[in-house]
Coordinates of C-alpha atoms in Angstrom, one line a residue:
X1 CA 160.4 124.6 72.2
X2 CA 163.1 127.0 70.5
X3 CA 162.3 127.5 66.9
X4 CA 164.6 128.2 64.2
X5 CA 162.9 131.1 62.3
X6 CA 163.7 129.1 58.8
X7 CA 161.5 126.4 59.9
X8 CA 158.9 128.0 62.3
X9 CA 155.3 127.8 61.2
X10 CA 153.9 130.7 59.4
X11 CA 150.4 129.9 58.1
X12 CA 148.5 132.9 58.6
X13 CA 147.7 134.4 55.1
X14 CA 144.4 135.9 56.1
X15 CA 143.4 139.3 55.0
X16 CA 141.3 140.2 58.3
X17 CA 142.1 143.9 59.2
X18 CA 144.8 144.8 61.5
X19 CA 145.1 147.5 64.1
X20 CA 146.2 150.1 61.3
X21 CA 142.9 149.5 59.5
X22 CA 140.3 149.7 62.4
X23 CA 141.8 152.4 64.6
X24 CA 141.7 156.3 64.3
X25 CA 144.4 157.8 61.7
X26 CA 145.5 159.9 64.5
X27 CA 146.6 157.1 66.6
X28 CA 148.1 155.5 63.7
X29 CA 150.5 158.5 62.8
X30 CA 152.5 157.5 66.2
X31 CA 153.4 154.3 64.4
X32 CA 155.1 156.2 61.7
X33 CA 157.6 158.3 63.8
X34 CA 160.8 157.0 64.7
X35 CA 160.8 153.8 66.7
X36 CA 162.1 155.7 69.9
X37 CA 159.6 158.7 69.6
X38 CA 156.7 156.2 68.7
X39 CA 157.1 153.8 72.1
X40 CA 157.4 156.9 74.1
X41 CA 154.1 158.6 72.6
X42 CA 152.3 155.1 72.3
X43 CA 153.1 153.4 75.6
X44 CA 152.9 156.5 78.0
X45 CA 149.1 156.9 77.6
X46 CA 148.5 153.3 77.8
X47 CA 150.1 153.0 81.1
X48 CA 148.1 155.6 82.7
X49 CA 145.2 154.7 81.4
X50 CA 145.1 151.2 82.8
X51 CA 143.7 151.9 86.0
X52 CA 144.3 149.3 88.7
X53 CA 147.3 147.6 86.8
X54 CA 150.5 146.6 89.0
X55 CA 152.4 149.5 88.1
X56 CA 150.5 151.4 90.4
X57 CA 150.3 149.1 93.2
X58 CA 152.9 148.0 95.9
X59 CA 154.4 144.4 94.9
X60 CA 156.9 142.0 97.0
X61 CA 160.6 142.7 96.8
X62 CA 163.3 140.6 95.3
X63 CA 165.7 139.3 98.1
X64 CA 168.7 137.7 96.1
X65 CA 171.6 138.7 94.5
X66 CA 171.4 138.4 90.5
X67 CA 173.5 135.9 88.8
X68 CA 175.8 137.2 85.7
X69 CA 174.9 136.1 82.3
X70 CA 177.0 133.4 81.1
X71 CA 177.9 131.1 78.1
X72 CA 179.3 128.1 80.5
X73 CA 177.8 124.6 80.2
X74 CA 176.6 124.6 83.7
X75 CA 173.3 125.6 85.7
X76 CA 174.0 128.8 88.0
X77 CA 171.6 129.7 91.0
X78 CA 172.1 132.9 93.1
X79 CA 174.4 132.8 96.6
X80 CA 172.5 131.1 99.2
X81 CA 170.8 128.5 96.9
X82 CA 171.4 125.1 95.8
X83 CA 170.1 123.3 92.6
X84 CA 170.4 119.7 92.0
X85 CA 168.9 117.2 89.2
X86 CA 165.9 115.1 90.3
X87 CA 164.3 113.3 87.2
X88 CA 166.1 113.4 83.9
X89 CA 165.1 111.9 80.7
X90 CA 165.3 107.9 80.7
X91 CA 164.7 107.9 84.3
X92 CA 162.3 105.0 85.5
X93 CA 159.1 106.9 86.5
X94 CA 158.5 104.2 89.2
X95 CA 155.9 101.7 87.7
X96 CA 156.1 98.5 90.2
X97 CA 158.0 95.7 88.1
X98 CA 159.0 97.7 85.4
X99 CA 161.7 100.3 86.0
X100 CA 164.3 100.0 83.2
X101 CA 167.7 101.7 83.7
X102 CA 168.7 104.5 81.4
X103 CA 171.2 103.8 79.0
X104 CA 173.6 106.3 78.0
X105 CA 174.3 105.1 74.4
X106 CA 170.5 105.4 73.4
X107 CA 170.0 101.5 73.3
X108 CA 166.7 101.6 75.4
X109 CA 163.7 100.0 73.9
X110 CA 160.5 101.7 73.0
X111 CA 159.0 99.5 76.0
X112 CA 161.9 100.7 78.1
X113 CA 161.0 104.3 77.0
X114 CA 157.2 103.7 78.0
X115 CA 158.3 103.1 81.3
X116 CA 160.7 105.8 82.0
X117 CA 160.6 110.2 81.9
X118 CA 160.3 111.4 78.2
X119 CA 162.4 113.7 76.7
X120 CA 162.5 117.3 76.4
X121 CA 160.7 118.0 79.5
X122 CA 158.5 121.3 79.6
X123 CA 155.3 122.5 81.6
X124 CA 155.4 121.1 85.0
X125 CA 153.4 121.2 88.2
X126 CA 153.3 120.2 91.8
X127 CA 150.3 118.3 93.5
X128 CA 150.7 118.1 97.1
X129 CA 149.8 114.8 98.7
X130 CA 147.6 115.3 101.7
X131 CA 148.6 119.0 101.8
X132 CA 152.4 118.2 102.2
X133 CA 155.1 120.6 101.1
X134 CA 157.4 117.4 101.6
X135 CA 155.6 114.8 99.5
X136 CA 153.6 115.1 96.1
X137 CA 153.3 114.5 92.8
X138 CA 155.1 116.1 89.7
X139 CA 153.1 116.1 86.3
X140 CA 155.3 117.3 83.4
X141 CA 155.1 117.6 79.6
X142 CA 157.4 116.1 77.3
X143 CA 157.4 118.3 74.1
X144 CA 159.4 116.6 71.4
X145 CA 162.4 114.3 70.6
X146 CA 165.8 114.7 69.2
X147 CA 166.0 111.7 67.5
X148 CA 169.9 112.0 67.0
X149 CA 170.2 111.4 70.9
X150 CA 167.1 109.1 71.3
X151 CA 168.6 106.2 69.2
X152 CA 172.1 104.8 69.2
X153 CA 172.8 105.8 65.3
X154 CA 170.1 108.5 65.2
X155 CA 168.1 108.4 62.2
X156 CA 170.8 106.7 59.8
X157 CA 168.3 103.8 59.8
X158 CA 164.8 104.3 60.2
X159 CA 161.9 101.7 61.4
X160 CA 158.7 101.0 63.3
X161 CA 160.5 100.3 66.4
X162 CA 162.3 103.5 66.2
X163 CA 158.9 105.3 65.8
X164 CA 157.3 103.8 68.7
X165 CA 160.2 104.8 70.8
X166 CA 160.0 108.3 69.7
X167 CA 156.3 108.4 70.2
X168 CA 156.9 106.8 73.6
X169 CA 159.3 109.6 74.8
X170 CA 156.5 112.3 74.0
X171 CA 153.6 113.0 76.0
X172 CA 153.1 113.4 79.8
X173 CA 155.0 111.8 83.0
X174 CA 153.3 111.8 86.5
X175 CA 155.8 110.9 89.3
X176 CA 155.9 110.9 93.0
X177 CA 158.6 112.7 94.9
X178 CA 159.3 113.5 98.4
X179 CA 161.8 115.1 100.5
X180 CA 163.9 112.8 102.8
X181 CA 166.9 113.6 104.7
X182 CA 167.2 117.1 103.4
X183 CA 167.1 115.9 99.7
X184 CA 164.1 115.6 97.1
X185 CA 164.1 112.1 95.4
X186 CA 161.7 110.2 93.3
X187 CA 159.5 107.5 95.2
X188 CA 159.9 104.1 93.3
X189 CA 157.6 102.2 92.8
X190 CA 154.5 104.6 93.3
X191 CA 151.0 103.6 92.6
X192 CA 150.6 107.1 91.1
X193 CA 153.5 106.7 88.5
X194 CA 152.0 107.0 84.7
X195 CA 153.1 107.6 81.3
X196 CA 150.7 109.3 78.5
X197 CA 152.5 108.9 75.1
X198 CA 151.7 109.6 71.6
X199 CA 149.4 106.4 71.4
X200 CA 147.6 106.4 74.6
X201 CA 144.0 106.2 74.2
X202 CA 142.2 109.6 75.0
X203 CA 138.3 110.5 74.7
X204 CA 136.9 113.6 73.0
X205 CA 134.9 115.9 74.8
X206 CA 133.0 119.1 73.9
X207 CA 131.5 120.1 70.7
X208 CA 134.1 118.3 68.1
X209 CA 133.4 114.8 69.7
X210 CA 132.0 112.6 67.2
X211 CA 132.3 115.6 64.4
X212 CA 132.4 114.1 60.6
X213 CA 135.9 116.4 60.7
X214 CA 137.3 114.1 63.6
X215 CA 136.1 110.6 62.2
X216 CA 138.8 108.2 60.9
X217 CA 139.1 104.7 59.6
X218 CA 140.5 103.5 62.8
X219 CA 137.7 105.6 64.7
X220 CA 134.5 106.0 62.9
X221 CA 132.9 107.3 65.8
X222 CA 135.3 110.1 66.1
X223 CA 135.5 110.1 69.8
X224 CA 138.9 108.3 70.9
X225 CA 142.0 109.9 69.6
X226 CA 145.4 107.8 70.4
X227 CA 148.0 110.0 71.9
X228 CA 148.9 113.5 72.6
X229 CA 152.2 115.1 71.3
X230 CA 154.0 118.2 71.3
X231 CA 153.0 119.1 74.8
X232 CA 154.5 122.5 75.7
X233 CA 153.2 124.5 78.5
X234 CA 150.6 123.4 81.3
X235 CA 148.2 124.7 83.8
X236 CA 146.5 123.4 87.1
X237 CA 143.0 123.6 87.7
X238 CA 141.1 125.0 90.8
X239 CA 139.5 121.4 90.9
X240 CA 143.0 119.4 90.6
X241 CA 143.5 118.4 87.2
X242 CA 146.3 119.1 84.8
X243 CA 145.9 120.9 81.3
X244 CA 148.3 120.4 78.5
X245 CA 148.6 122.0 75.2
X246 CA 149.4 120.4 72.0
X247 CA 151.4 122.9 70.1
X248 CA 153.5 122.0 66.9
X249 CA 151.2 119.1 65.6
X250 CA 151.4 119.8 62.2
X251 CA 155.2 119.0 61.8
X252 CA 154.3 115.3 62.5
X253 CA 152.1 114.8 59.6
X254 CA 153.0 113.8 55.8
X255 CA 150.5 116.3 53.9
X256 CA 151.5 115.2 50.3
X257 CA 151.8 117.4 47.4
X258 CA 148.1 118.6 47.1
X259 CA 147.4 120.4 50.6
X260 CA 144.0 122.1 50.5
X261 CA 142.9 125.3 51.9
X262 CA 142.4 123.9 55.5
X263 CA 145.7 122.2 55.7
X264 CA 147.5 124.9 54.5
X265 CA 146.2 127.2 57.2
X266 CA 147.1 124.7 59.8
X267 CA 150.7 124.6 58.7
X268 CA 150.9 120.9 57.3
X269 CA 153.7 120.1 54.9
X270 CA 154.5 117.7 52.1
X271 CA 156.7 115.6 54.4
X272 CA 156.4 116.1 58.2
X273 CA 159.7 116.4 60.4
X274 CA 159.4 113.3 62.4
X275 CA 159.2 110.6 59.6
X276 CA 156.5 108.9 61.7
X277 CA 154.3 108.4 58.7
X278 CA 156.6 105.9 57.1
X279 CA 155.7 103.5 59.9
X280 CA 152.7 104.8 61.4
X281 CA 150.1 105.4 58.7
X282 CA 147.8 107.6 60.8
X283 CA 150.5 110.1 60.4
X284 CA 149.9 110.1 56.6
X285 CA 147.4 113.0 56.1
X286 CA 146.8 111.9 52.4
X287 CA 145.6 108.6 53.5
X288 CA 143.8 109.8 56.8
X289 CA 142.9 113.5 56.1
X290 CA 141.0 113.9 59.1
X291 CA 143.7 112.6 61.6
X292 CA 145.5 116.2 62.2
X293 CA 142.2 117.5 63.1
X294 CA 142.6 115.2 66.2
X295 CA 145.3 117.1 67.5
X296 CA 146.0 120.8 68.6
X297 CA 143.5 120.7 71.6
X298 CA 143.6 121.3 75.3
X299 CA 144.0 117.8 77.2
X300 CA 142.9 117.3 80.6
X301 CA 144.6 114.7 83.1
X302 CA 143.4 113.9 86.5
X303 CA 146.8 113.0 88.2
X304 CA 145.1 111.9 91.6
X305 CA 143.0 109.2 89.9
X306 CA 145.4 106.8 88.2
X307 CA 142.5 105.0 86.5
X308 CA 141.1 107.8 84.8
X309 CA 141.5 108.6 80.9
X310 CA 142.7 111.9 79.3
X311 CA 140.1 113.9 77.6
X312 CA 140.8 116.4 74.7
X313 CA 138.6 119.4 75.8
X314 CA 137.6 120.9 72.2
X315 CA 135.3 123.5 73.7
X316 CA 138.6 125.4 74.2
X317 CA 139.0 125.4 70.7
X318 CA 141.8 124.0 68.4
X319 CA 145.2 126.0 68.2
X320 CA 149.0 125.2 68.3
X321 CA 148.3 125.5 72.0
X322 CA 151.0 126.6 74.3
X323 CA 149.2 125.7 77.0
X324 CA 146.1 126.6 79.1
X325 CA 145.8 128.7 82.4
X326 CA 142.5 128.7 84.6
X327 CA 140.9 131.5 86.8
X328 CA 137.3 131.6 88.3
X329 CA 134.9 134.0 88.0
X330 CA 133.3 135.7 91.4
X331 CA 130.6 133.1 90.7
X332 CA 132.7 130.1 90.1
X333 CA 132.7 129.5 86.5
X334 CA 136.1 128.7 84.7
X335 CA 138.1 130.9 82.4
X336 CA 140.8 129.2 80.3
X337 CA 143.1 131.6 78.7
X338 CA 145.6 130.2 76.1
X339 CA 148.0 131.5 73.3
X340 CA 149.0 130.1 70.0
X341 CA 152.7 129.7 69.5
X342 CA 153.0 130.4 65.8
X343 CA 153.9 133.7 64.1
X344 CA 150.5 136.0 63.7
X345 CA 148.3 133.8 65.4
X346 CA 146.2 134.3 68.2
X347 CA 145.1 134.6 71.9
X348 CA 142.2 132.7 73.0
X349 CA 139.7 132.4 76.3
X350 CA 137.0 130.0 77.1
X351 CA 134.3 130.8 79.6
X352 CA 132.3 127.7 81.0
X353 CA 128.5 127.6 81.0
X354 CA 128.7 125.9 84.6
X355 CA 130.1 126.7 88.1
X356 CA 133.1 124.7 89.6
X357 CA 131.8 121.9 91.9
X358 CA 133.5 120.7 94.9
X359 CA 134.7 117.0 94.8
X360 CA 137.7 117.5 92.4
X361 CA 138.3 116.0 89.2
X362 CA 135.4 113.7 89.1
X363 CA 132.7 116.2 90.2
X364 CA 133.9 118.6 87.3
X365 CA 134.5 116.1 84.5
X366 CA 132.4 117.9 81.9
X367 CA 132.9 121.6 83.2
X368 CA 135.2 122.4 80.2
X369 CA 133.1 120.8 77.6
X370 CA 130.3 123.7 77.8
X371 CA 130.8 127.4 77.2
X372 CA 131.7 130.3 75.3
X373 CA 135.0 130.7 73.4
X374 CA 136.4 134.1 72.2
X375 CA 139.3 135.6 70.7
X376 CA 141.5 138.8 71.4
X377 CA 141.3 141.9 69.6
X378 CA 143.8 144.4 70.9
X379 CA 142.8 148.1 69.7
X380 CA 145.5 150.9 69.3
X381 CA 144.1 153.0 72.0
X382 CA 144.7 150.5 74.9
X383 CA 141.5 148.6 74.9
X384 CA 140.6 145.4 73.6
X385 CA 137.6 143.2 72.9
X386 CA 136.8 139.3 73.2
X387 CA 135.2 138.4 70.1
X388 CA 132.9 135.4 70.6
X389 CA 133.7 132.3 68.3
X390 CA 130.1 130.9 68.3
X391 CA 128.3 129.6 65.5
X392 CA 125.7 131.5 63.8
X393 CA 127.1 134.9 65.1
X394 CA 128.6 137.2 62.5
X395 CA 130.4 135.5 59.8
X396 CA 130.5 131.9 61.6
X397 CA 127.6 130.6 59.8
X398 CA 126.9 127.7 57.1
X399 CA 127.2 130.1 54.5
X400 CA 130.7 131.5 55.6
X401 CA 131.9 127.7 55.8
X402 CA 131.0 126.6 59.4
X403 CA 128.3 124.2 59.5
X404 CA 128.1 123.9 63.3
X405 CA 130.1 124.9 66.7
X406 CA 132.2 121.6 66.0
X407 CA 133.5 123.0 62.7
X408 CA 133.9 126.4 64.4
X409 CA 136.4 125.1 67.2
X410 CA 138.1 122.6 64.7
X411 CA 138.7 125.5 62.3
X412 CA 139.4 128.2 65.1
X413 CA 142.2 129.7 63.2
X414 CA 139.6 130.4 60.2
X415 CA 137.1 131.4 62.5
X416 CA 139.2 134.0 64.2
X417 CA 140.5 135.2 60.8
X418 CA 137.1 136.0 59.8
X419 CA 136.2 138.2 63.0
X420 CA 139.5 140.0 62.7
X421 CA 141.3 139.0 65.8
X422 CA 144.7 140.4 66.4
X423 CA 147.8 138.8 65.0
X424 CA 150.4 138.4 67.7
X425 CA 154.1 137.8 67.7
X426 CA 153.8 134.1 68.9
X427 CA 151.7 134.4 72.4
X428 CA 153.1 131.8 74.5
X429 CA 152.8 131.2 78.1
X430 CA 150.1 133.2 80.2
X431 CA 150.3 133.9 83.9
X432 CA 147.3 135.2 86.1
X433 CA 148.2 137.5 88.9
X434 CA 145.8 136.4 91.8
X435 CA 146.1 139.7 93.6
X436 CA 145.3 142.1 90.4
X437 CA 143.5 140.0 88.4
X438 CA 145.8 140.8 85.6
X439 CA 146.8 138.5 82.7
X440 CA 150.2 138.5 81.5
X441 CA 151.4 136.7 78.3
X442 CA 154.9 136.3 76.7
X443 CA 155.1 137.1 73.0
X444 CA 158.5 135.3 72.5
X445 CA 159.5 136.9 69.1
X446 CA 158.5 137.3 65.5
X447 CA 161.0 138.1 62.7
X448 CA 158.7 138.2 60.0
X449 CA 157.0 141.3 61.5
X450 CA 157.3 144.3 59.1
X451 CA 158.7 142.1 56.4
X452 CA 157.6 142.7 52.8
X453 CA 154.0 141.2 52.3
X454 CA 153.6 140.4 56.1
X455 CA 151.7 142.4 58.7
X456 CA 153.5 145.7 60.0
X457 CA 154.1 146.6 63.4
X458 CA 151.0 147.6 65.3
X459 CA 150.4 148.6 68.9
X460 CA 150.5 145.4 70.6
X461 CA 153.2 144.1 68.6
X462 CA 155.3 147.4 67.9
X463 CA 158.6 146.4 66.5
X464 CA 159.6 145.1 63.0
X465 CA 162.1 142.3 62.9
X466 CA 161.1 141.5 66.4
X467 CA 163.9 139.0 67.3
X468 CA 163.7 140.1 71.0
X469 CA 160.0 139.6 72.1
X470 CA 157.8 141.2 74.9
X471 CA 155.3 140.7 77.7
X472 CA 151.8 142.0 77.2
X473 CA 149.3 142.3 79.9
X474 CA 145.8 143.3 80.4
X475 CA 143.0 143.8 83.1
X476 CA 139.5 142.4 82.3
X477 CA 136.6 145.1 82.5
X478 CA 135.2 143.6 85.8
X479 CA 135.3 140.1 86.3
X480 CA 137.3 137.3 84.2
X481 CA 134.4 136.7 81.8
X482 CA 134.2 140.3 80.4
X483 CA 134.2 140.9 77.1
X484 CA 136.3 144.2 77.1
X485 CA 139.8 144.6 78.5
X486 CA 142.8 147.3 78.7
X487 CA 146.4 146.3 78.0
X488 CA 149.5 147.5 78.0
X489 CA 153.0 146.0 77.8
X490 CA 155.1 145.0 81.1
X491 CA 158.4 145.0 79.2
X492 CA 160.0 145.1 75.6
X493 CA 163.1 142.8 75.9
X494 CA 166.4 143.5 74.5
X495 CA 169.7 144.8 75.0
X496 CA 170.3 148.5 75.3
X497 CA 173.8 148.1 73.8
X498 CA 172.5 147.1 70.5
X499 CA 172.7 149.3 67.5
X500 CA 169.1 148.5 66.0
X501 CA 166.5 150.6 67.9
X502 CA 164.0 147.6 67.6
X503 CA 166.7 145.3 69.4
X504 CA 167.3 147.5 72.4
X505 CA 163.9 146.9 74.6
X506 CA 163.3 148.8 77.7
X507 CA 164.1 146.4 80.6
X508 CA 164.6 147.8 84.0
X509 CA 167.2 145.5 85.4
X510 CA 169.0 142.3 83.9
X511 CA 168.7 141.9 80.1
X512 CA 167.1 139.1 78.4
X513 CA 165.7 137.8 75.2
X514 CA 162.8 135.9 73.4
X515 CA 160.6 135.6 76.8
X516 CA 158.5 132.2 77.2
X517 CA 157.5 130.7 80.3
X518 CA 155.9 132.8 82.6
X519 CA 154.4 131.9 86.3
X520 CA 153.4 133.9 89.4
X521 CA 154.7 132.5 92.8
X522 CA 152.3 132.8 95.8
X523 CA 154.1 136.1 97.1
X524 CA 153.1 137.7 93.7
X525 CA 156.6 137.6 92.1
X526 CA 156.2 137.0 88.4
X527 CA 159.0 134.5 86.9
X528 CA 160.2 134.8 83.5
X529 CA 161.8 132.0 81.3
X530 CA 163.6 132.5 77.9
X531 CA 163.8 130.4 74.8
X532 CA 166.3 131.9 72.5
X533 CA 167.3 129.4 69.7
X534 CA 170.8 127.9 69.2
X535 CA 170.8 129.9 65.8
X536 CA 170.6 133.1 67.7
X537 CA 172.8 132.7 70.5
X538 CA 176.3 134.2 71.5
X539 CA 176.4 136.3 68.6
X540 CA 175.1 139.7 66.8
X541 CA 172.3 141.2 69.0
X542 CA 172.5 138.5 71.3
X543 CA 176.0 138.6 72.1
X544 CA 175.4 140.0 75.8
X545 CA 172.4 137.8 76.5
X546 CA 174.2 134.5 77.3
X547 CA 172.5 131.4 77.9
X548 CA 168.8 131.0 78.5
X549 CA 167.7 131.9 81.9
X550 CA 165.0 132.6 84.3
X551 CA 164.3 136.1 86.0
X552 CA 162.1 137.1 88.6
X553 CA 160.0 140.5 88.4
X554 CA 158.6 142.6 90.8
X555 CA 155.7 143.5 88.7
X556 CA 154.9 146.9 90.9
X557 CA 158.2 148.3 89.7
X558 CA 158.8 146.3 86.7
X559 CA 162.5 145.2 88.0
X560 CA 163.9 142.1 86.1
X561 CA 166.6 140.2 88.2
X562 CA 168.0 137.3 87.1
X563 CA 167.9 134.3 89.2
X564 CA 168.9 131.5 87.1
X565 CA 171.0 130.5 83.9
X566 CA 170.8 127.0 82.1
X567 CA 173.7 125.2 80.3
X568 CA 174.5 125.7 76.8
X569 CA 171.7 125.9 74.1
X570 CA 169.1 124.8 76.7
X571 CA 165.7 126.3 77.5
X572 CA 164.7 127.2 80.8
X573 CA 160.8 126.2 80.9
X574 CA 158.6 125.2 83.3
X575 CA 158.3 126.1 87.0
X576 CA 156.2 125.1 90.1
X577 CA 156.7 125.3 93.8
X578 CA 155.8 123.3 96.9
X579 CA 152.7 125.2 98.9
X580 CA 155.2 126.5 101.7
X581 CA 157.5 128.3 98.7
X582 CA 160.8 126.4 100.0
X583 CA 161.3 124.2 96.9
X584 CA 161.1 125.4 93.6
X585 CA 161.2 122.7 90.7
X586 CA 162.4 124.0 87.2
X587 CA 162.8 122.3 83.9
X588 CA 166.0 122.2 81.8
X589 CA 165.0 121.3 78.1
X590 CA 167.3 120.3 75.3
X591 CA 170.9 121.1 76.7
X592 CA 173.1 121.1 73.9
X593 CA 170.4 121.7 71.2
X594 CA 171.8 121.9 67.7
X595 CA 171.4 124.6 65.1
X596 CA 169.4 122.0 63.3
X597 CA 167.6 120.7 66.3
X598 CA 168.8 117.3 65.7
X599 CA 172.0 116.1 67.2
X600 CA 175.0 114.1 65.4
X601 CA 174.9 110.6 67.3
X602 CA 178.5 110.4 66.6
X603 CA 179.1 113.5 68.6
X604 CA 176.2 113.5 71.1
X605 CA 177.8 115.9 73.6
X606 CA 179.3 118.4 70.9
X607 CA 177.6 121.4 72.5
X608 CA 176.6 120.4 76.1
X609 CA 177.4 117.4 78.3
X610 CA 175.0 118.4 81.2
X611 CA 173.9 117.2 83.6
X612 CA 176.5 114.4 83.1
X613 CA 179.8 114.7 84.7
X614 CA 181.4 113.0 81.6
X615 CA 181.0 113.3 77.9
X616 CA 177.6 111.4 77.1
X617 CA 174.4 112.1 75.7
X618 CA 172.9 115.6 77.3
X619 CA 169.4 114.9 79.1
X620 CA 166.7 117.2 79.6
X621 CA 165.8 117.2 83.4
X622 CA 163.9 118.6 86.4
X623 CA 166.2 120.7 88.9
X624 CA 165.2 121.3 92.4
X625 CA 166.2 124.7 93.8
X626 CA 166.1 125.3 97.4
X627 CA 167.5 127.7 100.0
X628 CA 170.6 126.7 101.8
X629 CA 168.7 127.8 104.9
X630 CA 165.7 126.2 104.1
X631 CA 163.7 129.7 103.5
X632 CA 161.3 130.7 101.0
X633 CA 162.5 131.0 97.4
X634 CA 163.1 134.6 96.0
X635 CA 162.9 136.3 99.6

């Protein structure tokens, strides 16, 4: 989700020490140099000190011709490739007997939307059926809604029906797809077709299940939550389930005039952005103060079991979760990495107590309910520590405001503050290199870094007014469950033509800004997707960057090569492949995004009409990318 800096969540006012106050003064002095000298002095020793990191290993080469940056309202892929739209917002997902057609004037009902693709596609994964690269399920998130496009007259009038439709356009879709006669298409009807919305019943697992802070008038047991929302990135588990992160949930609640310290720390405001509280009382946090505690979790879905119920996995911790990505230790335990997409928030990992068992989702239904949650501290010497968020350890006691482990995970931000975790520049997607074991994380941007009364630049977040973003990476000290690691930066995004040193970056190859989506393909190529906001693009320090894009990176050399550019004001987000690597699925979110994030229904195609051939409502959509010769993508 692209974010206007003026509306972005910025709730961390904790006084936990930053890198400057816990590092050696000799190391700190490097950050007082000019930026150019500081970067050279800071990153050279980190690169040489990260033994085993990808910079010193061989990697796959990029076998396509880069596409140029553009501001055209179209989607561009390299020569020798073809792209086609597969599943746009409003397409029926394939529920037997319930396949309402999309109406371009926004007049579909809430009931229609329940059976259609949701709005603003995001994280996505392919699940092969019977091991096939020609037939499978696509599971994807729908992050949020543009109510100016969703309804015929936008928000000029407001009603319970409009709230219901908006809630139906959120969540997750499961669709079946197949390659037939050389073209991918949706299989309709399909027994696998499902929608999960902002009012689908979901169970609660882990230490917060049944906790007093999770109980509401509608759910006095605190074990069943209605819905999931603001679902951003996603992960595919080794046992075959889907993990989706609930990101900017605070924007949906009306907090009233008297926000308490807990509500303030989690970014609640007097009035929510979406006006749901006017017609759905559970989003009125004055009347139902515990309802916000029931969001901000990682949700596990089993797409291969149409009768399964989603579970909010609270042992992974509560956050403005971008998503969740899973590795396995050598002895088979699950390690889940996640970042929190907000300024000055944290990076987490969870290590399961038990080992993964054969048998898919059913055999591992409680695997993510028991284990240890950690938060990251990045030290200035290139080392780092995982700090355990465990009740009874250090300040995480009843005297410190944490009655039990349930309260620790519900208040994971406050617990991380107390432990002195590193405040990051919007940590978003993560990707795990299966070859090297390195973990990569996009730090999208943070214009508040170094501003008055805000945290100063530090080793992990080295630029003031960081509008360009970066990608950080680390190697665990042995196995994925290690409590120590070594880190450095893969790249600082930017444009070398910029006057301001902090906006130039150190890219080797094609320029880009605001890295967000991130994924490795089977060959070990790292794919990077960008998410600059409409208020940033095509001017100032972004004048040469063009539309948001997707690049391929050879992590052995650091080369970045632009593979795809999206339409005007879109976000390129979410990527997955068939097992044979010959088909890539990419999501295009909010084409034609407006500076205010809400379109004018009188001019729905003011900024973009993609993917339509004629003016109309622009639509988020999944795009299929293939080589014309049928070969492996990227080679």
